[in-house]
Amino acid sequence: MAVIQRIKKPTTRRGKKVLLSKEPKPIEGPKQCIFLQGRNPSERTRKLLKDIYDLKKPDAAFLSRKNDFVPFEDSSLIEKLSYKKEAALFGVGSHSKKRPHNIILGRTFNYGILDMIELGADKYKAMSEFHNMKVLAGLKPCLIFNGPAWDLNQDLKRLKSLFTDFFHREKVESIRLQGLEHALSFTATDDGSIYFRSYRILLKKSGQRTPRVELEEIGPSIDFKLRRTKLASDDLYKESCKIPKELKPITKKNISKDAFGTKMGRIHIGKQDINRLQTRKMKGLKKTPEEKKQMLMKKKMARQAAKRTQAMAA
């Protein structure tokens, strides 16, 4: 159930600025994320959330305080914090005998829970255990989804969309090859296992124009197991993916492109009399005196014939 907020009217200029910043915009920035500690979090879940937080920085907040709640039973705390922190994404870590090393990732829409997916961290190797150079914080990673299960399973399809929201950052129109420094790999299997790997992209000399690409694992390395899910209905999910009217492309009528990319247009004009069209005058097409004389005689005979027919009719 979404948190019901009262209608607030700003009394100061600063308050008006804050309320305007919370209003929906046609082009949103990177989605903010909050990471919470649930009921009895284990050391593995704490480190795992901290590593995902490091990958998400600076668009994230890590809350170290423990909270005695279960998101699948009561999500009011998440909705309250998401409104307070202006966060659309969240991650919760917990641990129990029934569900050890439990990680819950989800997102909100209109400050209400949209999707929640529960994952179990079967194997985990922290980022600090990889003794090599890391990437800078805030870099836009290259997301790689391996395996056909991402498109066949409905739960994995939503999880793919959730991972994309987590690490998408800002939208770019073009990519520079030297700007690709970080890659995140997600491999899904048929038994519900998801292998999360993080790599640093190295561009080596190849003797050609295109460099040789090598991947160096920098962590974290996580083997997830898919557990419970709480997915939004199709209508709510469709509403959350709605594109604003300002961003919809305006289609221009009667303009098309062929296979080679040439722009072609269709012009509609009124009906024309071809016999009255003024063409280019050329000396070679001028009539001779004989032709002019014959033309005048034909017109004269036509007029006389018209007069005779009128006289007979009268």
XYZ file of C-alpha atoms in Angstrom:
314
model
C 0.000 0.000 0.000
C 1.439 3.374 -1.030
C 2.159 6.076 1.521
C -0.599 8.728 1.347
C 0.984 12.176 1.393
C -0.869 15.382 2.239
C -0.976 18.220 -0.276
C 1.642 20.723 0.804
C 1.713 24.357 -0.224
C 5.087 26.095 -0.071
C 5.354 29.119 2.222
C 8.933 30.071 1.311
C 10.957 30.227 -1.874
C 13.210 27.438 -0.662
C 10.200 25.206 0.109
C 8.791 25.849 -3.353
C 12.145 24.850 -4.863
C 12.168 21.571 -2.886
C 8.614 20.661 -3.920
C 9.361 21.460 -7.566
C 12.402 19.171 -7.452
C 10.169 16.301 -6.257
C 7.661 16.686 -9.082
C 7.879 14.293 -12.043
C 9.951 15.515 -14.990
C 9.917 14.497 -18.683
C 13.619 13.532 -18.529
C 14.626 12.062 -15.175
C 18.199 11.795 -13.960
C 19.867 8.620 -12.636
C 17.609 6.696 -10.241
C 18.550 6.945 -6.585
C 18.832 3.811 -4.434
C 18.725 3.068 -0.704
C 20.309 0.030 0.964
C 18.818 -1.158 4.262
C 19.705 -3.704 6.930
C 16.786 -6.044 7.599
C 16.189 -8.557 10.352
C 19.442 -10.151 11.642
C 21.694 -9.442 8.619
C 24.730 -11.691 8.284
C 28.264 -10.496 7.642
C 28.003 -11.756 4.042
C 24.830 -9.785 3.305
C 26.314 -6.609 4.837
C 29.448 -6.854 2.709
C 27.457 -7.757 -0.382
C 25.159 -4.732 -0.049
C 28.208 -2.536 0.592
C 29.828 -3.766 -2.645
C 26.662 -3.126 -4.678
C 26.486 0.287 -3.011
C 30.071 0.989 -4.144
C 29.104 0.078 -7.707
C 26.014 2.318 -7.543
C 27.731 5.365 -6.000
C 27.180 8.331 -6.028
C 23.467 7.697 -6.755
C 22.875 5.667 -3.578
C 22.592 5.874 0.210
C 23.695 3.126 2.605
C 21.729 3.012 5.886
C 23.653 0.979 8.482
C 20.892 0.938 11.116
C 19.140 -2.444 11.638
C 15.388 -2.585 10.983
C 13.190 -5.373 12.344
C 10.838 -5.846 9.381
C 10.149 -8.264 6.517
C 9.579 -6.463 3.168
C 7.279 -9.191 1.784
C 4.982 -8.801 4.810
C 5.182 -5.055 5.520
C 6.758 -2.622 3.059
C 5.621 0.632 4.696
C 9.154 1.433 5.939
C 10.584 1.151 2.423
C 7.831 3.385 1.001
C 8.416 5.963 3.747
C 12.191 6.026 3.212
C 11.858 6.085 -0.569
C 9.704 9.225 -0.267
C 12.108 10.822 2.195
C 15.268 10.030 0.191
C 13.647 10.450 -3.267
C 14.769 6.902 -4.130
C 13.136 4.673 -6.730
C 15.306 1.595 -6.008
C 16.059 -0.291 -2.797
C 18.043 -3.245 -1.505
C 17.477 -5.071 1.803
C 19.766 -7.648 3.427
C 18.625 -10.205 6.004
C 19.531 -13.658 7.309
C 17.524 -16.535 8.793
C 17.713 -20.308 9.052
C 14.993 -20.722 6.423
C 16.461 -18.122 4.026
C 20.198 -17.687 4.706
C 22.109 -14.704 3.250
C 18.968 -13.157 1.804
C 19.041 -10.147 -0.532
C 15.856 -8.370 -1.655
C 16.113 -5.983 -4.601
C 13.170 -3.907 -5.742
C 11.850 -0.633 -7.102
C 9.002 1.746 -6.381
C 6.547 3.661 -8.527
C 4.704 6.714 -7.206
C 6.259 5.891 -3.794
C 4.590 2.451 -3.750
C 6.197 -0.958 -4.228
C 6.336 -1.952 -7.900
C 8.584 -5.052 -7.983
C 10.393 -7.077 -5.326
C 12.678 -10.019 -6.075
C 14.356 -12.147 -3.407
C 17.796 -13.617 -4.102
C 20.000 -15.914 -2.059
C 23.772 -15.362 -2.065
C 25.078 -18.939 -2.251
C 28.678 -17.958 -3.024
C 30.277 -14.576 -2.578
C 33.735 -13.105 -3.068
C 34.063 -9.501 -1.959
C 35.599 -6.708 -4.001
C 38.349 -6.312 -1.381
C 39.549 -9.899 -2.042
C 40.550 -8.954 -5.613
C 43.930 -7.274 -5.222
C 44.041 -5.212 -8.407
C 43.116 -1.793 -9.750
C 39.424 -0.840 -9.565
C 37.364 1.512 -11.726
C 36.342 5.040 -10.763
C 33.017 5.607 -9.001
C 30.178 6.905 -11.150
C 31.297 5.241 -14.396
C 28.528 3.982 -16.681
C 29.039 0.191 -16.945
C 28.463 -2.031 -19.950
C 25.712 -4.539 -19.012
C 25.965 -8.050 -20.496
C 23.141 -10.587 -20.044
C 24.173 -14.130 -20.992
C 21.805 -17.047 -21.588
C 18.380 -17.470 -23.227
C 16.654 -17.806 -19.824
C 16.498 -14.005 -19.498
C 13.865 -13.878 -22.273
C 12.043 -17.157 -21.548
C 11.288 -16.853 -17.827
C 8.913 -14.057 -16.721
C 10.617 -13.635 -13.317
C 14.060 -13.415 -14.916
C 12.716 -10.962 -17.500
C 11.658 -8.615 -14.689
C 14.957 -9.212 -12.869
C 16.815 -8.214 -16.037
C 14.802 -4.991 -16.152
C 15.553 -4.419 -12.452
C 19.323 -4.883 -12.909
C 19.188 -2.485 -15.871
C 17.461 0.128 -13.691
C 20.076 -0.338 -10.957
C 23.127 0.291 -13.162
C 21.716 2.285 -16.085
C 22.741 5.795 -14.962
C 22.230 8.645 -17.465
C 21.172 8.168 -21.093
C 23.894 8.703 -23.713
C 23.599 9.220 -27.467
C 27.097 8.079 -28.463
C 29.855 5.947 -26.898
C 33.585 6.554 -26.943
C 35.678 3.390 -27.002
C 38.114 4.669 -24.358
C 35.118 5.443 -22.109
C 34.210 1.751 -21.779
C 36.129 0.781 -18.646
C 33.650 -1.297 -16.631
C 31.542 -4.342 -17.587
C 28.942 -6.177 -15.503
C 28.059 -9.718 -16.581
C 24.825 -11.489 -15.586
C 24.541 -15.167 -16.550
C 21.243 -16.989 -15.979
C 20.761 -20.767 -16.007
C 17.638 -22.906 -16.294
C 17.714 -23.918 -12.593
C 17.329 -20.292 -11.413
C 20.982 -19.511 -10.715
C 22.338 -16.060 -11.605
C 26.098 -15.471 -11.802
C 27.046 -11.834 -11.196
C 30.562 -10.820 -12.271
C 32.342 -7.465 -12.525
C 35.225 -6.798 -14.934
C 37.586 -3.980 -15.834
C 37.971 -3.552 -19.602
C 41.571 -3.324 -20.794
C 42.372 -2.076 -24.301
C 45.673 -3.569 -25.486
C 47.713 -2.895 -28.620
C 46.849 -5.262 -31.466
C 48.887 -3.849 -34.372
C 45.625 -2.795 -36.016
C 43.219 0.093 -35.715
C 40.869 -1.908 -33.475
C 42.464 -2.639 -30.051
C 42.565 -6.062 -28.427
C 40.082 -6.252 -25.545
C 40.883 -8.101 -22.309
C 38.719 -8.474 -19.197
C 40.147 -8.408 -15.677
C 37.830 -9.454 -12.838
C 37.713 -6.835 -10.092
C 34.792 -8.110 -7.993
C 32.386 -8.624 -6.495
C 31.706 -12.193 -7.617
C 28.272 -13.424 -6.540
C 26.298 -16.604 -7.229
C 22.635 -15.749 -6.711
C 19.730 -18.163 -6.391
C 16.264 -16.939 -7.354
C 13.765 -17.206 -4.469
C 10.463 -15.357 -3.907
C 9.106 -12.673 -6.212
C 6.427 -10.015 -5.896
C 5.807 -8.541 -9.335
C 3.516 -5.707 -10.356
C 0.401 -6.368 -12.404
C 0.563 -5.827 -16.145
C -1.568 -2.655 -15.952
C 0.582 -1.081 -13.223
C 3.801 -2.077 -14.982
C 2.505 -0.590 -18.241
C 1.601 2.645 -16.447
C 5.079 2.873 -14.892
C 6.693 2.509 -18.340
C 4.505 5.188 -19.923
C 6.442 7.734 -21.999
C 5.508 11.407 -21.459
C 3.760 13.173 -24.326
C 6.640 15.672 -24.593
C 9.146 12.902 -25.381
C 7.060 11.045 -27.969
C 8.496 11.523 -31.480
C 6.329 13.638 -33.769
C 5.682 11.732 -36.974
C 5.891 13.836 -40.136
C 3.358 12.913 -42.762
C 4.296 11.951 -46.323
C 8.007 11.648 -45.470
C 9.758 8.292 -45.717
C 13.216 6.820 -46.197
C 14.285 4.122 -48.608
C 16.708 1.245 -47.933
C 19.711 3.525 -48.556
C 18.575 6.190 -46.086
C 17.509 8.727 -48.717
C 14.678 10.932 -47.487
C 11.715 11.023 -49.838
C 8.642 13.246 -49.609
C 5.225 13.237 -51.235
C 3.707 16.566 -52.316
C -0.015 16.949 -52.962
C -1.008 19.580 -55.566
C -4.250 20.394 -57.340
C -5.291 19.115 -60.789
C -3.417 20.827 -63.641
C -4.296 21.353 -67.297
C -1.276 20.128 -69.246
C -2.315 22.003 -72.404
C -2.090 25.345 -70.616
C 1.266 24.746 -69.006
C 3.870 27.396 -69.905
C 6.958 25.563 -71.035
C 10.311 26.996 -71.911
C 10.228 29.023 -75.136
C 12.739 27.934 -77.776
C 13.511 29.449 -81.179
C 13.519 26.041 -82.787
C 9.877 25.530 -81.823
C 8.580 28.790 -83.363
C 5.978 28.431 -86.139
C 6.861 29.422 -89.706
C 4.749 32.053 -91.577
C 3.097 29.267 -93.615
C 2.077 27.403 -90.424
C 0.724 30.612 -88.883
C -1.334 31.309 -92.057
C -2.804 27.758 -92.013
C -3.625 28.091 -88.325
C -5.482 31.377 -88.889
C -7.432 29.856 -91.798
C -8.499 26.910 -89.612
C -9.719 29.273 -86.879
C -11.621 31.373 -89.449
C -13.296 28.291 -90.940
C -14.219 27.066 -87.449
C -15.867 30.402 -86.622
C -17.827 30.403 -89.877
C -19.028 26.834 -89.264
C -20.143 27.828 -85.755
C -22.127 30.794 -87.133
C -23.877 28.588 -89.732
C -24.911 26.058 -87.097
C -26.314 28.883 -84.925
C -28.291 30.317 -87.910
C -29.737 26.899 -88.750
C -30.734 26.340 -85.160
C -32.513 29.714 -85.059
